[in-house]
PDB file of C-alpha atoms in Angstrom:
ATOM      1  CA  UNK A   1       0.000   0.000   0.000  1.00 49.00           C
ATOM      2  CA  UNK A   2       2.808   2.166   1.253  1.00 51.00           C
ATOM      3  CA  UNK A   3       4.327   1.200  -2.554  1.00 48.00           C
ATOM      4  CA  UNK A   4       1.654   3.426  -4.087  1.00 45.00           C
ATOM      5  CA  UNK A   5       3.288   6.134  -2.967  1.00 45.00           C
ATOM      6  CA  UNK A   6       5.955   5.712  -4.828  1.00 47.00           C
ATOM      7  CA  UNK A   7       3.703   5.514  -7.963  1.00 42.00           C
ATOM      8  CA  UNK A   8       1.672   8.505  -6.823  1.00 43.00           C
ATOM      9  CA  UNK A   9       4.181  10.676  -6.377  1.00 43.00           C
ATOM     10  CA  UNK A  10       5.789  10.134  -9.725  1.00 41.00           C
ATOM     11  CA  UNK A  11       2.133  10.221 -11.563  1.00 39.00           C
ATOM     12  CA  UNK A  12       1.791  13.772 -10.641  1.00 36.00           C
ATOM     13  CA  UNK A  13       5.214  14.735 -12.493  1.00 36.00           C
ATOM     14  CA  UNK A  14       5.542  11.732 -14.869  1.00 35.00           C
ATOM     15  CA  UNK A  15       5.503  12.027 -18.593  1.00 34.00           C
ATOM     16  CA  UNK A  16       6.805   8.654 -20.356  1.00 34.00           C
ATOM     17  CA  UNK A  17       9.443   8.438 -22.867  1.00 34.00           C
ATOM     18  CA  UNK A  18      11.291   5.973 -24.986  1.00 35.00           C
ATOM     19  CA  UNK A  19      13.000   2.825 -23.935  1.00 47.00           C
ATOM     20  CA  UNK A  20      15.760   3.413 -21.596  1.00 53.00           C
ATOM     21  CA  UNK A  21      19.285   2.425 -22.108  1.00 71.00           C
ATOM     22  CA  UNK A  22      20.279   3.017 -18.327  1.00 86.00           C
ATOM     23  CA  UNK A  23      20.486   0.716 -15.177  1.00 89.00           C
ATOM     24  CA  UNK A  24      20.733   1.101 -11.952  1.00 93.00           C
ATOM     25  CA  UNK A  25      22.703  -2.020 -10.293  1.00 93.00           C
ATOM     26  CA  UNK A  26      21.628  -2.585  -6.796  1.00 94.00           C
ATOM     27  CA  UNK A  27      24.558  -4.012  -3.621  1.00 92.00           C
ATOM     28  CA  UNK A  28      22.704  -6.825  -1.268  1.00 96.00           C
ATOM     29  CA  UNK A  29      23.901  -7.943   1.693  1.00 96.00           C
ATOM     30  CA  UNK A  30      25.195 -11.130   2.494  1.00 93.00           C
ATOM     31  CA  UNK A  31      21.941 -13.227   2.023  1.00 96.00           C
ATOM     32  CA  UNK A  32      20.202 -14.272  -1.110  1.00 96.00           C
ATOM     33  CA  UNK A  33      17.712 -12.532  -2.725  1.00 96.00           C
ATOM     34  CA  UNK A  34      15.096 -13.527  -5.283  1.00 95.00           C
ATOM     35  CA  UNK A  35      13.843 -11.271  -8.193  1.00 93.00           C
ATOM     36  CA  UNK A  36      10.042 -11.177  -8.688  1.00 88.00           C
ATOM     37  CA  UNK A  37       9.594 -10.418 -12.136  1.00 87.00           C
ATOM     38  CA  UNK A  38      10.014  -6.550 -13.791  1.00 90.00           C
ATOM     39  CA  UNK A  39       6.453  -4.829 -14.178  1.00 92.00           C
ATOM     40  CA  UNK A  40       6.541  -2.400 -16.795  1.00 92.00           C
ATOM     41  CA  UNK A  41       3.843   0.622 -17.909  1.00 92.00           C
ATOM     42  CA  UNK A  42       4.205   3.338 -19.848  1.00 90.00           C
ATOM     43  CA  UNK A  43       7.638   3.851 -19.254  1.00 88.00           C
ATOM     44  CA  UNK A  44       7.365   3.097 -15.634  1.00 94.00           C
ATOM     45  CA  UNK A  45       8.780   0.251 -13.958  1.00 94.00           C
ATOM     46  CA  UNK A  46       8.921  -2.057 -10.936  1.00 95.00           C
ATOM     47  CA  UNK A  47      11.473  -4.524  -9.854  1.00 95.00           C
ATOM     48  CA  UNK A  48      11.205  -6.202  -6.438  1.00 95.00           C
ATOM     49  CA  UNK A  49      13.753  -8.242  -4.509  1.00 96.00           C
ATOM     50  CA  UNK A  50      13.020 -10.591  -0.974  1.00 96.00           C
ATOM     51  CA  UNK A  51      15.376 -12.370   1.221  1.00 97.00           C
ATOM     52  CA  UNK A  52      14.753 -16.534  -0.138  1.00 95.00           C
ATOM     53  CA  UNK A  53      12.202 -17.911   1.681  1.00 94.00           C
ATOM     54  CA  UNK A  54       9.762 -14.689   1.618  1.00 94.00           C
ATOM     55  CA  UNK A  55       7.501 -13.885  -1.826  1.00 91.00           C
ATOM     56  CA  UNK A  56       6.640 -10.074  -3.046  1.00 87.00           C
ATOM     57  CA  UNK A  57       3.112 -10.333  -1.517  1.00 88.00           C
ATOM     58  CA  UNK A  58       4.033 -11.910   1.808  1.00 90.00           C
ATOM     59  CA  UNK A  59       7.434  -9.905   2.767  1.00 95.00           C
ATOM     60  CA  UNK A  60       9.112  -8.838   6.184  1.00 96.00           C
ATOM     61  CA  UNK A  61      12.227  -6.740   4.211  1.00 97.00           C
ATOM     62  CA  UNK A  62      11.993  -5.595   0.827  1.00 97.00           C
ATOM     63  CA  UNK A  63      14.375  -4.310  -2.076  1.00 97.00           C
ATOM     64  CA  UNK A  64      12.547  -2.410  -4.648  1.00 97.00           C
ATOM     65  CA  UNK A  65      14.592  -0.836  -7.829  1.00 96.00           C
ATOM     66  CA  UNK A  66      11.697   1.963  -9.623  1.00 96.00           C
ATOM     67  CA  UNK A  67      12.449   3.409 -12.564  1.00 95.00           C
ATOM     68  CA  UNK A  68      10.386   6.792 -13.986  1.00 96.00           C
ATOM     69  CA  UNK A  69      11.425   7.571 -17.862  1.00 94.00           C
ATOM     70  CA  UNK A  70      11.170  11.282 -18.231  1.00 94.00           C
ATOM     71  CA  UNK A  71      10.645  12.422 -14.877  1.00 95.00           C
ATOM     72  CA  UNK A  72      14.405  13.851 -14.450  1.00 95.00           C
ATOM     73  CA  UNK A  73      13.279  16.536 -16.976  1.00 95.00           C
ATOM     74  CA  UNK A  74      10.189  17.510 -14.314  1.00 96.00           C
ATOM     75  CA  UNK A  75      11.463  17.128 -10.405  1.00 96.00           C
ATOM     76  CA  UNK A  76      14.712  16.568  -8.852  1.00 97.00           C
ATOM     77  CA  UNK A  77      15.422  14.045  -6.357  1.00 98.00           C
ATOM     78  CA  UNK A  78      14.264  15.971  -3.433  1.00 97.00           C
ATOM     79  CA  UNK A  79      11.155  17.111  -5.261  1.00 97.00           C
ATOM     80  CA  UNK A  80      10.105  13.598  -5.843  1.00 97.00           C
ATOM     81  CA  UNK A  81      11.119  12.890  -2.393  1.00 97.00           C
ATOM     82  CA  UNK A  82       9.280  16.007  -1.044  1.00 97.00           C
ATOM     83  CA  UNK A  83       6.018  14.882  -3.076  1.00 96.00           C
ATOM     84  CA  UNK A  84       6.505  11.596  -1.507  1.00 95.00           C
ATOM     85  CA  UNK A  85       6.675  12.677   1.732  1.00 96.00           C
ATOM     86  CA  UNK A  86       3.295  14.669   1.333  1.00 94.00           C
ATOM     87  CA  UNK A  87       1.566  11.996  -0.215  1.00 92.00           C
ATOM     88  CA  UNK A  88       2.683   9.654   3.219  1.00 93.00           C
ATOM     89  CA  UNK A  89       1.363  12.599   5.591  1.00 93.00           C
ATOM     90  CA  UNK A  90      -1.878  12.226   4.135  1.00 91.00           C
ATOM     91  CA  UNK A  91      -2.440   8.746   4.345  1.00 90.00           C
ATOM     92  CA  UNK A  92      -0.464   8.428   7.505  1.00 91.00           C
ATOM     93  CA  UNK A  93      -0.089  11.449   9.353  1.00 88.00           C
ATOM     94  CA  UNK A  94       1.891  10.211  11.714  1.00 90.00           C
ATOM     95  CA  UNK A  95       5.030   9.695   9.297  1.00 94.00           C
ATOM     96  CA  UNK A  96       8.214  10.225  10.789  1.00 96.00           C
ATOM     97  CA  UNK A  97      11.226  10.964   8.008  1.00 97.00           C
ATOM     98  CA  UNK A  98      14.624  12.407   7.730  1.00 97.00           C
ATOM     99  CA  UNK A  99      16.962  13.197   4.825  1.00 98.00           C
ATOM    100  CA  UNK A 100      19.740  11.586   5.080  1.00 98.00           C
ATOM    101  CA  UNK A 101      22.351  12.392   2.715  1.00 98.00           C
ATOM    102  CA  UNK A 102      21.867  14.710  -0.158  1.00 97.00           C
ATOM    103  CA  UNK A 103      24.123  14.915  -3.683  1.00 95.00           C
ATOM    104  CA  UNK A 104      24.038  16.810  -6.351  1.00 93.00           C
ATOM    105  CA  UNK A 105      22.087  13.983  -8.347  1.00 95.00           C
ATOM    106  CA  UNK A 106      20.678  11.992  -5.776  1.00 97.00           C
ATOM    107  CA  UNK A 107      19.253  12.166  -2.243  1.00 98.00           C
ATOM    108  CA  UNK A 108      18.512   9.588   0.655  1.00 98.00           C
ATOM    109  CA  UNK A 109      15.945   9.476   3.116  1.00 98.00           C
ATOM    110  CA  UNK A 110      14.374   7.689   5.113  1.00 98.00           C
ATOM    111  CA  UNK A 111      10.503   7.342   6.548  1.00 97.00           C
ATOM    112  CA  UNK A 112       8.520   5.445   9.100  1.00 96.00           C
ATOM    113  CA  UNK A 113       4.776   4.366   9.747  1.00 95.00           C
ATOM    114  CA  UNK A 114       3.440   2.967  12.853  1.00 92.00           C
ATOM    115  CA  UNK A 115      -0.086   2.712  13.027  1.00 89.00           C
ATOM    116  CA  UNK A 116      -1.045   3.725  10.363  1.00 88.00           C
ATOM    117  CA  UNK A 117      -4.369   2.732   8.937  1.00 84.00           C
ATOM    118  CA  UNK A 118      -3.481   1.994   5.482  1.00 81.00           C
ATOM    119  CA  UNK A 119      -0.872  -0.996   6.034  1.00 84.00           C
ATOM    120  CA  UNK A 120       1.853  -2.171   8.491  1.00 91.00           C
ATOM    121  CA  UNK A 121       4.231  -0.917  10.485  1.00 94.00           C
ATOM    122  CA  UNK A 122       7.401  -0.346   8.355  1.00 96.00           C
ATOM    123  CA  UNK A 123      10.291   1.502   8.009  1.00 97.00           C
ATOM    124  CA  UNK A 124      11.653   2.668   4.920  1.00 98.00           C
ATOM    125  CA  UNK A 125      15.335   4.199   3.257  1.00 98.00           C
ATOM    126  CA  UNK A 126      15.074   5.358  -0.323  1.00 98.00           C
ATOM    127  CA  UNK A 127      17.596   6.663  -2.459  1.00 98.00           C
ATOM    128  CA  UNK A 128      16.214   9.009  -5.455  1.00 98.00           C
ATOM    129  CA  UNK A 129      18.863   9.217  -8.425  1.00 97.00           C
ATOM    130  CA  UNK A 130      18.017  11.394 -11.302  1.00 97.00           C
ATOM    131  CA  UNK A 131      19.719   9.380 -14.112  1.00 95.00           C
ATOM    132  CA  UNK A 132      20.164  11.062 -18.129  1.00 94.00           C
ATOM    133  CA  UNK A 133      16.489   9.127 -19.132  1.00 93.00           C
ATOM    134  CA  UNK A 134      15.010   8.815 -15.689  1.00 95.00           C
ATOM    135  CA  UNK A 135      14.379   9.126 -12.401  1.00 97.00           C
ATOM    136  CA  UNK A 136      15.496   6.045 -10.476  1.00 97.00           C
ATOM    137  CA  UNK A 137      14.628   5.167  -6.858  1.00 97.00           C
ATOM    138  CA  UNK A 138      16.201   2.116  -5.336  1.00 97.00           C
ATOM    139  CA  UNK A 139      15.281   1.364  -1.721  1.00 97.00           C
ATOM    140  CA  UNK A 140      15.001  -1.117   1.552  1.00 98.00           C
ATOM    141  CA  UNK A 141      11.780  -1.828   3.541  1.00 97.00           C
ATOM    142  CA  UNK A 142      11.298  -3.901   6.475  1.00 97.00           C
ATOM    143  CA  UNK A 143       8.731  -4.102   8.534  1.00 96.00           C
ATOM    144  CA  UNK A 144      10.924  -5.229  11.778  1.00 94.00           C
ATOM    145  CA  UNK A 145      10.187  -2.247  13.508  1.00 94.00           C
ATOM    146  CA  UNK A 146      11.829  -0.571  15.030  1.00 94.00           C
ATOM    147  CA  UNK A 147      15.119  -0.753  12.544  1.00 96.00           C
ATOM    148  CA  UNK A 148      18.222  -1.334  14.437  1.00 96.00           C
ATOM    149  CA  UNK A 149      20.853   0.844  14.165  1.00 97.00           C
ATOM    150  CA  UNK A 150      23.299  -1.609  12.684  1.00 97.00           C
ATOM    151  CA  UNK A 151      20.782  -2.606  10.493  1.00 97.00           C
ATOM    152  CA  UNK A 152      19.830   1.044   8.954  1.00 98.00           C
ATOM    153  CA  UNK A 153      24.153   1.833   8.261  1.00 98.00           C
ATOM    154  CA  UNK A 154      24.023  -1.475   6.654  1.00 98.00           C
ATOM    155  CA  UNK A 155      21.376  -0.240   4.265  1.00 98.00           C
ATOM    156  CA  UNK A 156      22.354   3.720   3.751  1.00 98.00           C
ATOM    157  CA  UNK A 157      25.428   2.270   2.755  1.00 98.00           C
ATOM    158  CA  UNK A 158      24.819  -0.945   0.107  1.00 98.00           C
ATOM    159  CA  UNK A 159      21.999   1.365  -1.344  1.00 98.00           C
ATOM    160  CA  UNK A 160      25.084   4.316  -1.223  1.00 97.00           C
ATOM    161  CA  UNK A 161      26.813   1.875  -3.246  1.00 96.00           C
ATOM    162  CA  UNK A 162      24.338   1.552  -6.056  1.00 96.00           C
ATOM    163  CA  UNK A 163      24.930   2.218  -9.657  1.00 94.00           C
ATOM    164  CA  UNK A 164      23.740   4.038 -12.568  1.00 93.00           C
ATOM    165  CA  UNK A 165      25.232   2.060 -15.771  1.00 89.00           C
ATOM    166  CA  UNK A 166      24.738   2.948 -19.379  1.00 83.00           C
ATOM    167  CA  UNK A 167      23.921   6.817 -18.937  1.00 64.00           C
TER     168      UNK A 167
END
């Protein structure tokens, strides 16, 4: 539910475009995780990841790689992440979220729900790239909350790590 945000917040500034050329190659910790398959729409796309053993509709942590052709022409990082951000307060106005670490080209953040009444607990770090053909937004979920603090430096730093190939 919490994923529609994602999709929201990119509707309101999305405009599709051709095919895309660029990737964005996600770091994992130690474990292994399965792909579900890539959804695709109108130059839109989904990829999720789960720790083996878990499936995309029954998950406790989640990596999701989204990709939004066009959209770098239309919002930055932190005005996706800003229109994200809005779109949780609404639904869950008790969101909790922090930047984390802002670039020139990217930005991370993070955000947490308790209680909300529109899904589960969860806790969230995203990292917004804008890439030459897209905005790109690769991030962790789990909803072991609260996140431990070893567990959220893990994260900042494998999705730090993530690259942007073929732009």
């Amino acid at each position: 539910k919490h994923r529609m945000i994602h999709i929201l917040a990119a509707s309101i500034l999305f405009a599709a475009s051709a095919a895309l050329a660029e990737e964005v190659q996600v770091q994992f910790d130690g474990r292994q995780w399965e792909s579900g398959p890539v959804i695709e729409e109108a130059g839109q796309s989904i990829r999720e990841f789960v720790p083996r053993g878990e499936s995309a509709e029954s998950w406790m942590e989640q990596v999701t790689v989204q990709t939004f052709a066009g959209l770098q022409d239309k919002a930055t990082p932190e005005e996706y992440m800003n229109g994200m951000i809005s779109g949780l307060k609404e639904s869950c106005p008790g969101v909790t979220w922090n930047v984390i670490r802002k670039g020139d080209r990217d930005i991370i953040f993070e955000w947490e729900v308790k209680k909300c009444s529109t899904g589960e607990d969860q806790h969230e770090i995203d990292r917004v790239i804008a890439g030459a053909k897209a905005i790109y937004i690769v991030n962790y979920a789990t909803k072991k909350v609260p996140l431990s603090a070893s567990k959220r430096d893990e994260w900042i730093k494998l999705l730090s790590a993530a690259t942007l190939t073929g732009s």
